[in-house]
Amino acid sequence: MTTIQDVARAAGVSPATVSRVFNGERVTAERAERVRRTAAELGYAPNRVARSLRKQQASVIGLIIPDIENPFFTALARGVEDTAQETNLSVVLCNSDEDVAKETRYLSIAAAEQMAGVIIAAASRNRTDLSLVRDRGMPVVAVDRLPRGADVDAVMVDNQHGGEEATAHLLAAGYRRVACIAGPEGASTSEERLAGYRSVMADHRRETGEPAPPAGYVQHGDFRVEGGRAAMAALLALPDPPDAVFVANNLMTVGALQALRDAGLEPPSTGVLSFGDVPWASLLRPSLSAVDLPAYDLGRTAAALLQERIAGSRIPARSVVLRTSLQRRESTRRGGGF
């Protein structure tokens, strides 16, 4: 997608000049013609909706999330919007699809449209680049995922604690061959949840003297249904398949359940615990045990922090960490009890 910076570079003018041309402000006829001609050649069209909202004194913020189909991010987005509306902020929703290039395009658009601020769940811990907006002085709040080295306000979940609690619950329920379907390598949420699993499994080995699980007991998925299905199929194909699995997000859990049923298996004979609850989890048969995430509160808190920055707050970057809670249900009820 062509940005205002692309037009400015090709036309040999500043981004501010391009902005003035499309806002109808005073620019020399020669420069205006050059900008419009270049914009037409590059296929650039200004975002008239966002510009119109600004002129009506309704500030626009960008919300960049990895997957709107994930109920967790749907609830998070609702929390952002409900809080934003309280102070006349309008929200533009952007879906990055866990794609850093797509995320970068959205950040460029936020900068070009001079949005009031951005809330972002980063596609990558190491490759997400917030300088596109931070260099312009734009307020940014990271939610759920924090890019490495980013000096911005952040609202996070205690993912490691949630992973520890989930794994400890599976062991306490009587499962011994406990595997983990983690998310993409490099995603902070995936790494933290996996660290929780590994920490509890290591403590369990030290206490019991049991051998370490096979290396194949950790599989990485893509936080999507098909990734969970493929990872579960790989676990079931091992010479000594697991008797329980901790799945690092709700969509991959759906895929894992599909793979189990394709193999003629089902919980709780093979225990399944999801990181991320869903509204229908208690309606499944058997009902699904899950780590419940405060998604709506994450969104509300992130929007409140961004509002403070937009209003001019200069205090050092803050980090707010919200706790998870474990919902014990039938999918981990081995032998009829917890």
JSON list of N, CA and C in Angstrom, two decimals, residues 195-261:
[
{"chain": "A", "resi": 195, "resn": "ALA", "atom": "N", "xyz": [7.58, -21.01, 28.74]},
{"chain": "A", "resi": 195, "resn": "ALA", "atom": "CA", "xyz": [8.48, -20.96, 29.90]},
{"chain": "A", "resi": 195, "resn": "ALA", "atom": "C", "xyz": [7.77, -21.43, 31.16]},
{"chain": "A", "resi": 196, "resn": "GLY", "atom": "N", "xyz": [6.49, -21.09, 31.31]},
{"chain": "A", "resi": 196, "resn": "GLY", "atom": "CA", "xyz": [5.73, -21.58, 32.46]},
{"chain": "A", "resi": 196, "resn": "GLY", "atom": "C", "xyz": [5.61, -23.09, 32.45]},
{"chain": "A", "resi": 197, "resn": "TYR", "atom": "N", "xyz": [5.31, -23.66, 31.30]},
{"chain": "A", "resi": 197, "resn": "TYR", "atom": "CA", "xyz": [5.23, -25.12, 31.15]},
{"chain": "A", "resi": 197, "resn": "TYR", "atom": "C", "xyz": [6.56, -25.77, 31.51]},
{"chain": "A", "resi": 198, "resn": "ARG", "atom": "N", "xyz": [7.65, -25.26, 30.95]},
{"chain": "A", "resi": 198, "resn": "ARG", "atom": "CA", "xyz": [8.96, -25.88, 31.17]},
{"chain": "A", "resi": 198, "resn": "ARG", "atom": "C", "xyz": [9.39, -25.78, 32.63]},
{"chain": "A", "resi": 199, "resn": "SER", "atom": "N", "xyz": [9.07, -24.65, 33.27]},
{"chain": "A", "resi": 199, "resn": "SER", "atom": "CA", "xyz": [9.46, -24.47, 34.66]},
{"chain": "A", "resi": 199, "resn": "SER", "atom": "C", "xyz": [8.79, -25.50, 35.56]},
{"chain": "A", "resi": 200, "resn": "VAL", "atom": "N", "xyz": [7.50, -25.71, 35.38]},
{"chain": "A", "resi": 200, "resn": "VAL", "atom": "CA", "xyz": [6.78, -26.68, 36.22]},
{"chain": "A", "resi": 200, "resn": "VAL", "atom": "C", "xyz": [7.21, -28.10, 35.92]},
{"chain": "A", "resi": 201, "resn": "MET", "atom": "N", "xyz": [7.43, -28.41, 34.64]},
{"chain": "A", "resi": 201, "resn": "MET", "atom": "CA", "xyz": [7.88, -29.77, 34.29]},
{"chain": "A", "resi": 201, "resn": "MET", "atom": "C", "xyz": [9.26, -30.05, 34.87]},
{"chain": "A", "resi": 202, "resn": "ALA", "atom": "N", "xyz": [10.14, -29.05, 34.88]},
{"chain": "A", "resi": 202, "resn": "ALA", "atom": "CA", "xyz": [11.47, -29.23, 35.45]},
{"chain": "A", "resi": 202, "resn": "ALA", "atom": "C", "xyz": [11.38, -29.46, 36.96]},
{"chain": "A", "resi": 203, "resn": "ASP", "atom": "N", "xyz": [10.53, -28.68, 37.64]},
{"chain": "A", "resi": 203, "resn": "ASP", "atom": "CA", "xyz": [10.34, -28.87, 39.09]},
{"chain": "A", "resi": 203, "resn": "ASP", "atom": "C", "xyz": [9.78, -30.26, 39.38]},
{"chain": "A", "resi": 204, "resn": "HIS", "atom": "N", "xyz": [8.86, -30.70, 38.55]},
{"chain": "A", "resi": 204, "resn": "HIS", "atom": "CA", "xyz": [8.25, -32.03, 38.75]},
{"chain": "A", "resi": 204, "resn": "HIS", "atom": "C", "xyz": [9.30, -33.13, 38.60]},
{"chain": "A", "resi": 205, "resn": "ARG", "atom": "N", "xyz": [10.17, -33.00, 37.62]},
{"chain": "A", "resi": 205, "resn": "ARG", "atom": "CA", "xyz": [11.22, -34.01, 37.43]},
{"chain": "A", "resi": 205, "resn": "ARG", "atom": "C", "xyz": [12.16, -34.06, 38.63]},
{"chain": "A", "resi": 206, "resn": "ARG", "atom": "N", "xyz": [12.51, -32.89, 39.15]},
{"chain": "A", "resi": 206, "resn": "ARG", "atom": "CA", "xyz": [13.41, -32.85, 40.31]},
{"chain": "A", "resi": 206, "resn": "ARG", "atom": "C", "xyz": [12.77, -33.49, 41.53]},
{"chain": "A", "resi": 207, "resn": "GLU", "atom": "N", "xyz": [11.48, -33.28, 41.69]},
{"chain": "A", "resi": 207, "resn": "GLU", "atom": "CA", "xyz": [10.79, -33.81, 42.87]},
{"chain": "A", "resi": 207, "resn": "GLU", "atom": "C", "xyz": [10.53, -35.31, 42.77]},
{"chain": "A", "resi": 208, "resn": "THR", "atom": "N", "xyz": [10.28, -35.81, 41.57]},
{"chain": "A", "resi": 208, "resn": "THR", "atom": "CA", "xyz": [9.86, -37.21, 41.41]},
{"chain": "A", "resi": 208, "resn": "THR", "atom": "C", "xyz": [10.94, -38.11, 40.84]},
{"chain": "A", "resi": 209, "resn": "GLY", "atom": "N", "xyz": [11.95, -37.51, 40.22]},
{"chain": "A", "resi": 209, "resn": "GLY", "atom": "CA", "xyz": [12.97, -38.31, 39.58]},
{"chain": "A", "resi": 209, "resn": "GLY", "atom": "C", "xyz": [12.54, -38.89, 38.25]},
{"chain": "A", "resi": 210, "resn": "GLU", "atom": "N", "xyz": [11.38, -38.49, 37.77]},
{"chain": "A", "resi": 210, "resn": "GLU", "atom": "CA", "xyz": [10.90, -38.99, 36.48]},
{"chain": "A", "resi": 210, "resn": "GLU", "atom": "C", "xyz": [11.76, -38.42, 35.35]},
{"chain": "A", "resi": 211, "resn": "PRO", "atom": "N", "xyz": [11.89, -39.15, 34.24]},
{"chain": "A", "resi": 211, "resn": "PRO", "atom": "CA", "xyz": [12.71, -38.66, 33.13]},
{"chain": "A", "resi": 211, "resn": "PRO", "atom": "C", "xyz": [12.06, -37.46, 32.44]},
{"chain": "A", "resi": 212, "resn": "ALA", "atom": "N", "xyz": [12.90, -36.71, 31.75]},
{"chain": "A", "resi": 212, "resn": "ALA", "atom": "CA", "xyz": [12.39, -35.56, 31.00]},
{"chain": "A", "resi": 212, "resn": "ALA", "atom": "C", "xyz": [11.52, -36.05, 29.86]},
{"chain": "A", "resi": 213, "resn": "PRO", "atom": "N", "xyz": [10.47, -35.31, 29.50]},
{"chain": "A", "resi": 213, "resn": "PRO", "atom": "CA", "xyz": [9.64, -35.71, 28.37]},
{"chain": "A", "resi": 213, "resn": "PRO", "atom": "C", "xyz": [10.44, -35.65, 27.06]},
{"chain": "A", "resi": 214, "resn": "PRO", "atom": "N", "xyz": [10.07, -36.42, 26.06]},
{"chain": "A", "resi": 214, "resn": "PRO", "atom": "CA", "xyz": [10.77, -36.37, 24.78]},
{"chain": "A", "resi": 214, "resn": "PRO", "atom": "C", "xyz": [10.78, -34.96, 24.20]},
{"chain": "A", "resi": 215, "resn": "ALA", "atom": "N", "xyz": [11.80, -34.66, 23.40]},
{"chain": "A", "resi": 215, "resn": "ALA", "atom": "CA", "xyz": [11.90, -33.32, 22.79]},
{"chain": "A", "resi": 215, "resn": "ALA", "atom": "C", "xyz": [10.67, -33.00, 21.96]},
{"chain": "A", "resi": 216, "resn": "GLY", "atom": "N", "xyz": [10.08, -34.03, 21.36]},
{"chain": "A", "resi": 216, "resn": "GLY", "atom": "CA", "xyz": [8.91, -33.81, 20.52]},
{"chain": "A", "resi": 216, "resn": "GLY", "atom": "C", "xyz": [7.67, -33.41, 21.27]},
{"chain": "A", "resi": 217, "resn": "TYR", "atom": "N", "xyz": [7.73, -33.39, 22.61]},
{"chain": "A", "resi": 217, "resn": "TYR", "atom": "CA", "xyz": [6.56, -33.01, 23.41]},
{"chain": "A", "resi": 217, "resn": "TYR", "atom": "C", "xyz": [6.29, -31.51, 23.37]},
{"chain": "A", "resi": 218, "resn": "VAL", "atom": "N", "xyz": [7.18, -30.75, 22.81]},
{"chain": "A", "resi": 218, "resn": "VAL", "atom": "CA", "xyz": [6.91, -29.33, 22.56]},
{"chain": "A", "resi": 218, "resn": "VAL", "atom": "C", "xyz": [6.79, -29.14, 21.06]},
{"chain": "A", "resi": 219, "resn": "GLN", "atom": "N", "xyz": [5.60, -28.72, 20.63]},
{"chain": "A", "resi": 219, "resn": "GLN", "atom": "CA", "xyz": [5.34, -28.44, 19.23]},
{"chain": "A", "resi": 219, "resn": "GLN", "atom": "C", "xyz": [4.94, -26.97, 19.11]},
{"chain": "A", "resi": 220, "resn": "HIS", "atom": "N", "xyz": [5.35, -26.33, 18.03]},
{"chain": "A", "resi": 220, "resn": "HIS", "atom": "CA", "xyz": [4.98, -24.93, 17.80]},
{"chain": "A", "resi": 220, "resn": "HIS", "atom": "C", "xyz": [3.90, -24.84, 16.72]},
{"chain": "A", "resi": 221, "resn": "GLY", "atom": "N", "xyz": [2.89, -24.06, 17.00]},
{"chain": "A", "resi": 221, "resn": "GLY", "atom": "CA", "xyz": [1.83, -23.79, 16.03]},
{"chain": "A", "resi": 221, "resn": "GLY", "atom": "C", "xyz": [1.82, -22.33, 15.65]},
{"chain": "A", "resi": 222, "resn": "ASP", "atom": "N", "xyz": [0.77, -21.92, 14.96]},
{"chain": "A", "resi": 222, "resn": "ASP", "atom": "CA", "xyz": [0.70, -20.54, 14.44]},
{"chain": "A", "resi": 222, "resn": "ASP", "atom": "C", "xyz": [-0.40, -19.71, 15.07]},
{"chain": "A", "resi": 223, "resn": "PHE", "atom": "N", "xyz": [-0.91, -20.15, 16.23]},
{"chain": "A", "resi": 223, "resn": "PHE", "atom": "CA", "xyz": [-2.04, -19.49, 16.90]},
{"chain": "A", "resi": 223, "resn": "PHE", "atom": "C", "xyz": [-3.33, -19.58, 16.09]},
{"chain": "A", "resi": 224, "resn": "ARG", "atom": "N", "xyz": [-3.38, -20.46, 15.09]},
{"chain": "A", "resi": 224, "resn": "ARG", "atom": "CA", "xyz": [-4.58, -20.67, 14.28]},
{"chain": "A", "resi": 224, "resn": "ARG", "atom": "C", "xyz": [-5.06, -22.12, 14.45]},
{"chain": "A", "resi": 225, "resn": "VAL", "atom": "N", "xyz": [-6.30, -22.39, 14.02]},
{"chain": "A", "resi": 225, "resn": "VAL", "atom": "CA", "xyz": [-6.89, -23.71, 14.16]},
{"chain": "A", "resi": 225, "resn": "VAL", "atom": "C", "xyz": [-6.03, -24.78, 13.48]},
{"chain": "A", "resi": 226, "resn": "GLU", "atom": "N", "xyz": [-5.64, -24.54, 12.23]},
{"chain": "A", "resi": 226, "resn": "GLU", "atom": "CA", "xyz": [-4.89, -25.55, 11.49]},
{"chain": "A", "resi": 226, "resn": "GLU", "atom": "C", "xyz": [-3.53, -25.82, 12.13]},
{"chain": "A", "resi": 227, "resn": "GLY", "atom": "N", "xyz": [-2.91, -24.79, 12.70]},
{"chain": "A", "resi": 227, "resn": "GLY", "atom": "CA", "xyz": [-1.65, -25.00, 13.39]},
{"chain": "A", "resi": 227, "resn": "GLY", "atom": "C", "xyz": [-1.80, -25.92, 14.58]},
{"chain": "A", "resi": 228, "resn": "GLY", "atom": "N", "xyz": [-2.90, -25.77, 15.32]},
{"chain": "A", "resi": 228, "resn": "GLY", "atom": "CA", "xyz": [-3.15, -26.65, 16.46]},
{"chain": "A", "resi": 228, "resn": "GLY", "atom": "C", "xyz": [-3.42, -28.08, 16.03]},
{"chain": "A", "resi": 229, "resn": "ARG", "atom": "N", "xyz": [-4.15, -28.23, 14.91]},
{"chain": "A", "resi": 229, "resn": "ARG", "atom": "CA", "xyz": [-4.44, -29.57, 14.41]},
{"chain": "A", "resi": 229, "resn": "ARG", "atom": "C", "xyz": [-3.13, -30.29, 14.00]},
{"chain": "A", "resi": 230, "resn": "ALA", "atom": "N", "xyz": [-2.28, -29.57, 13.26]},
{"chain": "A", "resi": 230, "resn": "ALA", "atom": "CA", "xyz": [-1.03, -30.18, 12.80]},
{"chain": "A", "resi": 230, "resn": "ALA", "atom": "C", "xyz": [-0.12, -30.53, 13.97]},
{"chain": "A", "resi": 231, "resn": "ALA", "atom": "N", "xyz": [-0.04, -29.65, 14.98]},
{"chain": "A", "resi": 231, "resn": "ALA", "atom": "CA", "xyz": [0.81, -29.91, 16.14]},
{"chain": "A", "resi": 231, "resn": "ALA", "atom": "C", "xyz": [0.31, -31.10, 16.93]},
{"chain": "A", "resi": 232, "resn": "MET", "atom": "N", "xyz": [-1.01, -31.21, 17.12]},
{"chain": "A", "resi": 232, "resn": "MET", "atom": "CA", "xyz": [-1.57, -32.34, 17.85]},
{"chain": "A", "resi": 232, "resn": "MET", "atom": "C", "xyz": [-1.35, -33.64, 17.09]},
{"chain": "A", "resi": 233, "resn": "ALA", "atom": "N", "xyz": [-1.50, -33.59, 15.76]},
{"chain": "A", "resi": 233, "resn": "ALA", "atom": "CA", "xyz": [-1.25, -34.79, 14.95]},
{"chain": "A", "resi": 233, "resn": "ALA", "atom": "C", "xyz": [0.20, -35.24, 15.10]},
{"chain": "A", "resi": 234, "resn": "ALA", "atom": "N", "xyz": [1.13, -34.29, 15.15]},
{"chain": "A", "resi": 234, "resn": "ALA", "atom": "CA", "xyz": [2.55, -34.63, 15.33]},
{"chain": "A", "resi": 234, "resn": "ALA", "atom": "C", "xyz": [2.79, -35.28, 16.69]},
{"chain": "A", "resi": 235, "resn": "LEU", "atom": "N", "xyz": [2.13, -34.79, 17.72]},
{"chain": "A", "resi": 235, "resn": "LEU", "atom": "CA", "xyz": [2.27, -35.38, 19.06]},
{"chain": "A", "resi": 235, "resn": "LEU", "atom": "C", "xyz": [1.73, -36.80, 19.08]},
{"chain": "A", "resi": 236, "resn": "LEU", "atom": "N", "xyz": [0.59, -37.02, 18.44]},
{"chain": "A", "resi": 236, "resn": "LEU", "atom": "CA", "xyz": [-0.01, -38.35, 18.44]},
{"chain": "A", "resi": 236, "resn": "LEU", "atom": "C", "xyz": [0.79, -39.36, 17.64]},
{"chain": "A", "resi": 237, "resn": "ALA", "atom": "N", "xyz": [1.62, -38.86, 16.73]},
{"chain": "A", "resi": 237, "resn": "ALA", "atom": "CA", "xyz": [2.44, -39.75, 15.91]},
{"chain": "A", "resi": 237, "resn": "ALA", "atom": "C", "xyz": [3.73, -40.18, 16.61]},
{"chain": "A", "resi": 238, "resn": "LEU", "atom": "N", "xyz": [4.02, -39.62, 17.78]},
{"chain": "A", "resi": 238, "resn": "LEU", "atom": "CA", "xyz": [5.23, -40.00, 18.51]},
{"chain": "A", "resi": 238, "resn": "LEU", "atom": "C", "xyz": [5.15, -41.44, 19.01]},
{"chain": "A", "resi": 239, "resn": "PRO", "atom": "N", "xyz": [6.29, -42.11, 19.17]},
{"chain": "A", "resi": 239, "resn": "PRO", "atom": "CA", "xyz": [6.27, -43.49, 19.68]},
{"chain": "A", "resi": 239, "resn": "PRO", "atom": "C", "xyz": [5.56, -43.61, 21.04]},
{"chain": "A", "resi": 240, "resn": "ASP", "atom": "N", "xyz": [5.71, -42.61, 21.88]},
{"chain": "A", "resi": 240, "resn": "ASP", "atom": "CA", "xyz": [5.06, -42.60, 23.19]},
{"chain": "A", "resi": 240, "resn": "ASP", "atom": "C", "xyz": [4.27, -41.28, 23.30]},
{"chain": "A", "resi": 241, "resn": "PRO", "atom": "N", "xyz": [3.07, -41.23, 22.72]},
{"chain": "A", "resi": 241, "resn": "PRO", "atom": "CA", "xyz": [2.33, -39.96, 22.67]},
{"chain": "A", "resi": 241, "resn": "PRO", "atom": "C", "xyz": [1.92, -39.48, 24.06]},
{"chain": "A", "resi": 242, "resn": "PRO", "atom": "N", "xyz": [1.69, -38.20, 24.21]},
{"chain": "A", "resi": 242, "resn": "PRO", "atom": "CA", "xyz": [1.33, -37.65, 25.52]},
{"chain": "A", "resi": 242, "resn": "PRO", "atom": "C", "xyz": [-0.05, -38.10, 25.98]},
{"chain": "A", "resi": 243, "resn": "ASP", "atom": "N", "xyz": [-0.26, -38.04, 27.29]},
{"chain": "A", "resi": 243, "resn": "ASP", "atom": "CA", "xyz": [-1.60, -38.30, 27.81]},
{"chain": "A", "resi": 243, "resn": "ASP", "atom": "C", "xyz": [-2.33, -37.01, 28.17]},
{"chain": "A", "resi": 244, "resn": "ALA", "atom": "N", "xyz": [-1.66, -35.86, 27.97]},
{"chain": "A", "resi": 244, "resn": "ALA", "atom": "CA", "xyz": [-2.30, -34.57, 28.19]},
{"chain": "A", "resi": 244, "resn": "ALA", "atom": "C", "xyz": [-1.53, -33.50, 27.42]},
{"chain": "A", "resi": 245, "resn": "VAL", "atom": "N", "xyz": [-2.23, -32.43, 27.08]},
{"chain": "A", "resi": 245, "resn": "VAL", "atom": "CA", "xyz": [-1.58, -31.36, 26.33]},
{"chain": "A", "resi": 245, "resn": "VAL", "atom": "C", "xyz": [-2.08, -30.00, 26.82]},
{"chain": "A", "resi": 246, "resn": "PHE", "atom": "N", "xyz": [-1.13, -29.12, 27.02]},
{"chain": "A", "resi": 246, "resn": "PHE", "atom": "CA", "xyz": [-1.40, -27.72, 27.32]},
{"chain": "A", "resi": 246, "resn": "PHE", "atom": "C", "xyz": [-1.25, -26.95, 26.01]},
{"chain": "A", "resi": 247, "resn": "VAL", "atom": "N", "xyz": [-2.33, -26.31, 25.56]},
{"chain": "A", "resi": 247, "resn": "VAL", "atom": "CA", "xyz": [-2.33, -25.62, 24.26]},
{"chain": "A", "resi": 247, "resn": "VAL", "atom": "C", "xyz": [-2.31, -24.12, 24.50]},
{"chain": "A", "resi": 248, "resn": "ALA", "atom": "N", "xyz": [-1.38, -23.43, 23.83]},
{"chain": "A", "resi": 248, "resn": "ALA", "atom": "CA", "xyz": [-1.05, -22.05, 24.20]},
{"chain": "A", "resi": 248, "resn": "ALA", "atom": "C", "xyz": [-2.02, -20.99, 23.68]},
{"chain": "A", "resi": 249, "resn": "ASN", "atom": "N", "xyz": [-3.07, -21.36, 22.94]},
{"chain": "A", "resi": 249, "resn": "ASN", "atom": "CA", "xyz": [-4.15, -20.40, 22.72]},
{"chain": "A", "resi": 249, "resn": "ASN", "atom": "C", "xyz": [-5.43, -21.12, 22.33]},
{"chain": "A", "resi": 250, "resn": "ASN", "atom": "N", "xyz": [-6.54, -20.38, 22.32]},
{"chain": "A", "resi": 250, "resn": "ASN", "atom": "CA", "xyz": [-7.84, -21.02, 22.16]},
{"chain": "A", "resi": 250, "resn": "ASN", "atom": "C", "xyz": [-8.09, -21.57, 20.76]},
{"chain": "A", "resi": 251, "resn": "LEU", "atom": "N", "xyz": [-7.64, -20.87, 19.71]},
{"chain": "A", "resi": 251, "resn": "LEU", "atom": "CA", "xyz": [-7.88, -21.37, 18.36]},
{"chain": "A", "resi": 251, "resn": "LEU", "atom": "C", "xyz": [-7.09, -22.65, 18.09]},
{"chain": "A", "resi": 252, "resn": "MET", "atom": "N", "xyz": [-5.86, -22.71, 18.55]},
{"chain": "A", "resi": 252, "resn": "MET", "atom": "CA", "xyz": [-5.10, -23.95, 18.38]},
{"chain": "A", "resi": 252, "resn": "MET", "atom": "C", "xyz": [-5.73, -25.10, 19.16]},
{"chain": "A", "resi": 253, "resn": "THR", "atom": "N", "xyz": [-6.40, -24.77, 20.27]},
{"chain": "A", "resi": 253, "resn": "THR", "atom": "CA", "xyz": [-7.09, -25.81, 21.03]},
{"chain": "A", "resi": 253, "resn": "THR", "atom": "C", "xyz": [-8.19, -26.45, 20.19]},
{"chain": "A", "resi": 254, "resn": "VAL", "atom": "N", "xyz": [-8.91, -25.64, 19.42]},
{"chain": "A", "resi": 254, "resn": "VAL", "atom": "CA", "xyz": [-9.94, -26.18, 18.53]},
{"chain": "A", "resi": 254, "resn": "VAL", "atom": "C", "xyz": [-9.31, -27.19, 17.56]},
{"chain": "A", "resi": 255, "resn": "GLY", "atom": "N", "xyz": [-8.19, -26.81, 16.96]},
{"chain": "A", "resi": 255, "resn": "GLY", "atom": "CA", "xyz": [-7.50, -27.72, 16.05]},
{"chain": "A", "resi": 255, "resn": "GLY", "atom": "C", "xyz": [-7.01, -28.98, 16.75]},
{"chain": "A", "resi": 256, "resn": "ALA", "atom": "N", "xyz": [-6.52, -28.84, 17.98]},
{"chain": "A", "resi": 256, "resn": "ALA", "atom": "CA", "xyz": [-6.04, -30.00, 18.73]},
{"chain": "A", "resi": 256, "resn": "ALA", "atom": "C", "xyz": [-7.18, -30.97, 19.01]},
{"chain": "A", "resi": 257, "resn": "LEU", "atom": "N", "xyz": [-8.34, -30.45, 19.37]},
{"chain": "A", "resi": 257, "resn": "LEU", "atom": "CA", "xyz": [-9.50, -31.30, 19.62]},
{"chain": "A", "resi": 257, "resn": "LEU", "atom": "C", "xyz": [-9.93, -32.03, 18.35]},
{"chain": "A", "resi": 258, "resn": "GLN", "atom": "N", "xyz": [-9.85, -31.33, 17.22]},
{"chain": "A", "resi": 258, "resn": "GLN", "atom": "CA", "xyz": [-10.20, -31.97, 15.95]},
{"chain": "A", "resi": 258, "resn": "GLN", "atom": "C", "xyz": [-9.26, -33.13, 15.65]},
{"chain": "A", "resi": 259, "resn": "ALA", "atom": "N", "xyz": [-7.95, -32.91, 15.88]},
{"chain": "A", "resi": 259, "resn": "ALA", "atom": "CA", "xyz": [-6.97, -33.98, 15.62]},
{"chain": "A", "resi": 259, "resn": "ALA", "atom": "C", "xyz": [-7.19, -35.17, 16.54]},
{"chain": "A", "resi": 260, "resn": "LEU", "atom": "N", "xyz": [-7.54, -34.92, 17.81]},
{"chain": "A", "resi": 260, "resn": "LEU", "atom": "CA", "xyz": [-7.82, -36.00, 18.73]},
{"chain": "A", "resi": 260, "resn": "LEU", "atom": "C", "xyz": [-8.99, -36.84, 18.25]},
{"chain": "A", "resi": 261, "resn": "ARG", "atom": "N", "xyz": [-10.05, -36.16, 17.83]},
{"chain": "A", "resi": 261, "resn": "ARG", "atom": "CA", "xyz": [-11.24, -36.90, 17.41]},
{"chain": "A", "resi": 261, "resn": "ARG", "atom": "C", "xyz": [-11.00, -37.63, 16.09]}
]
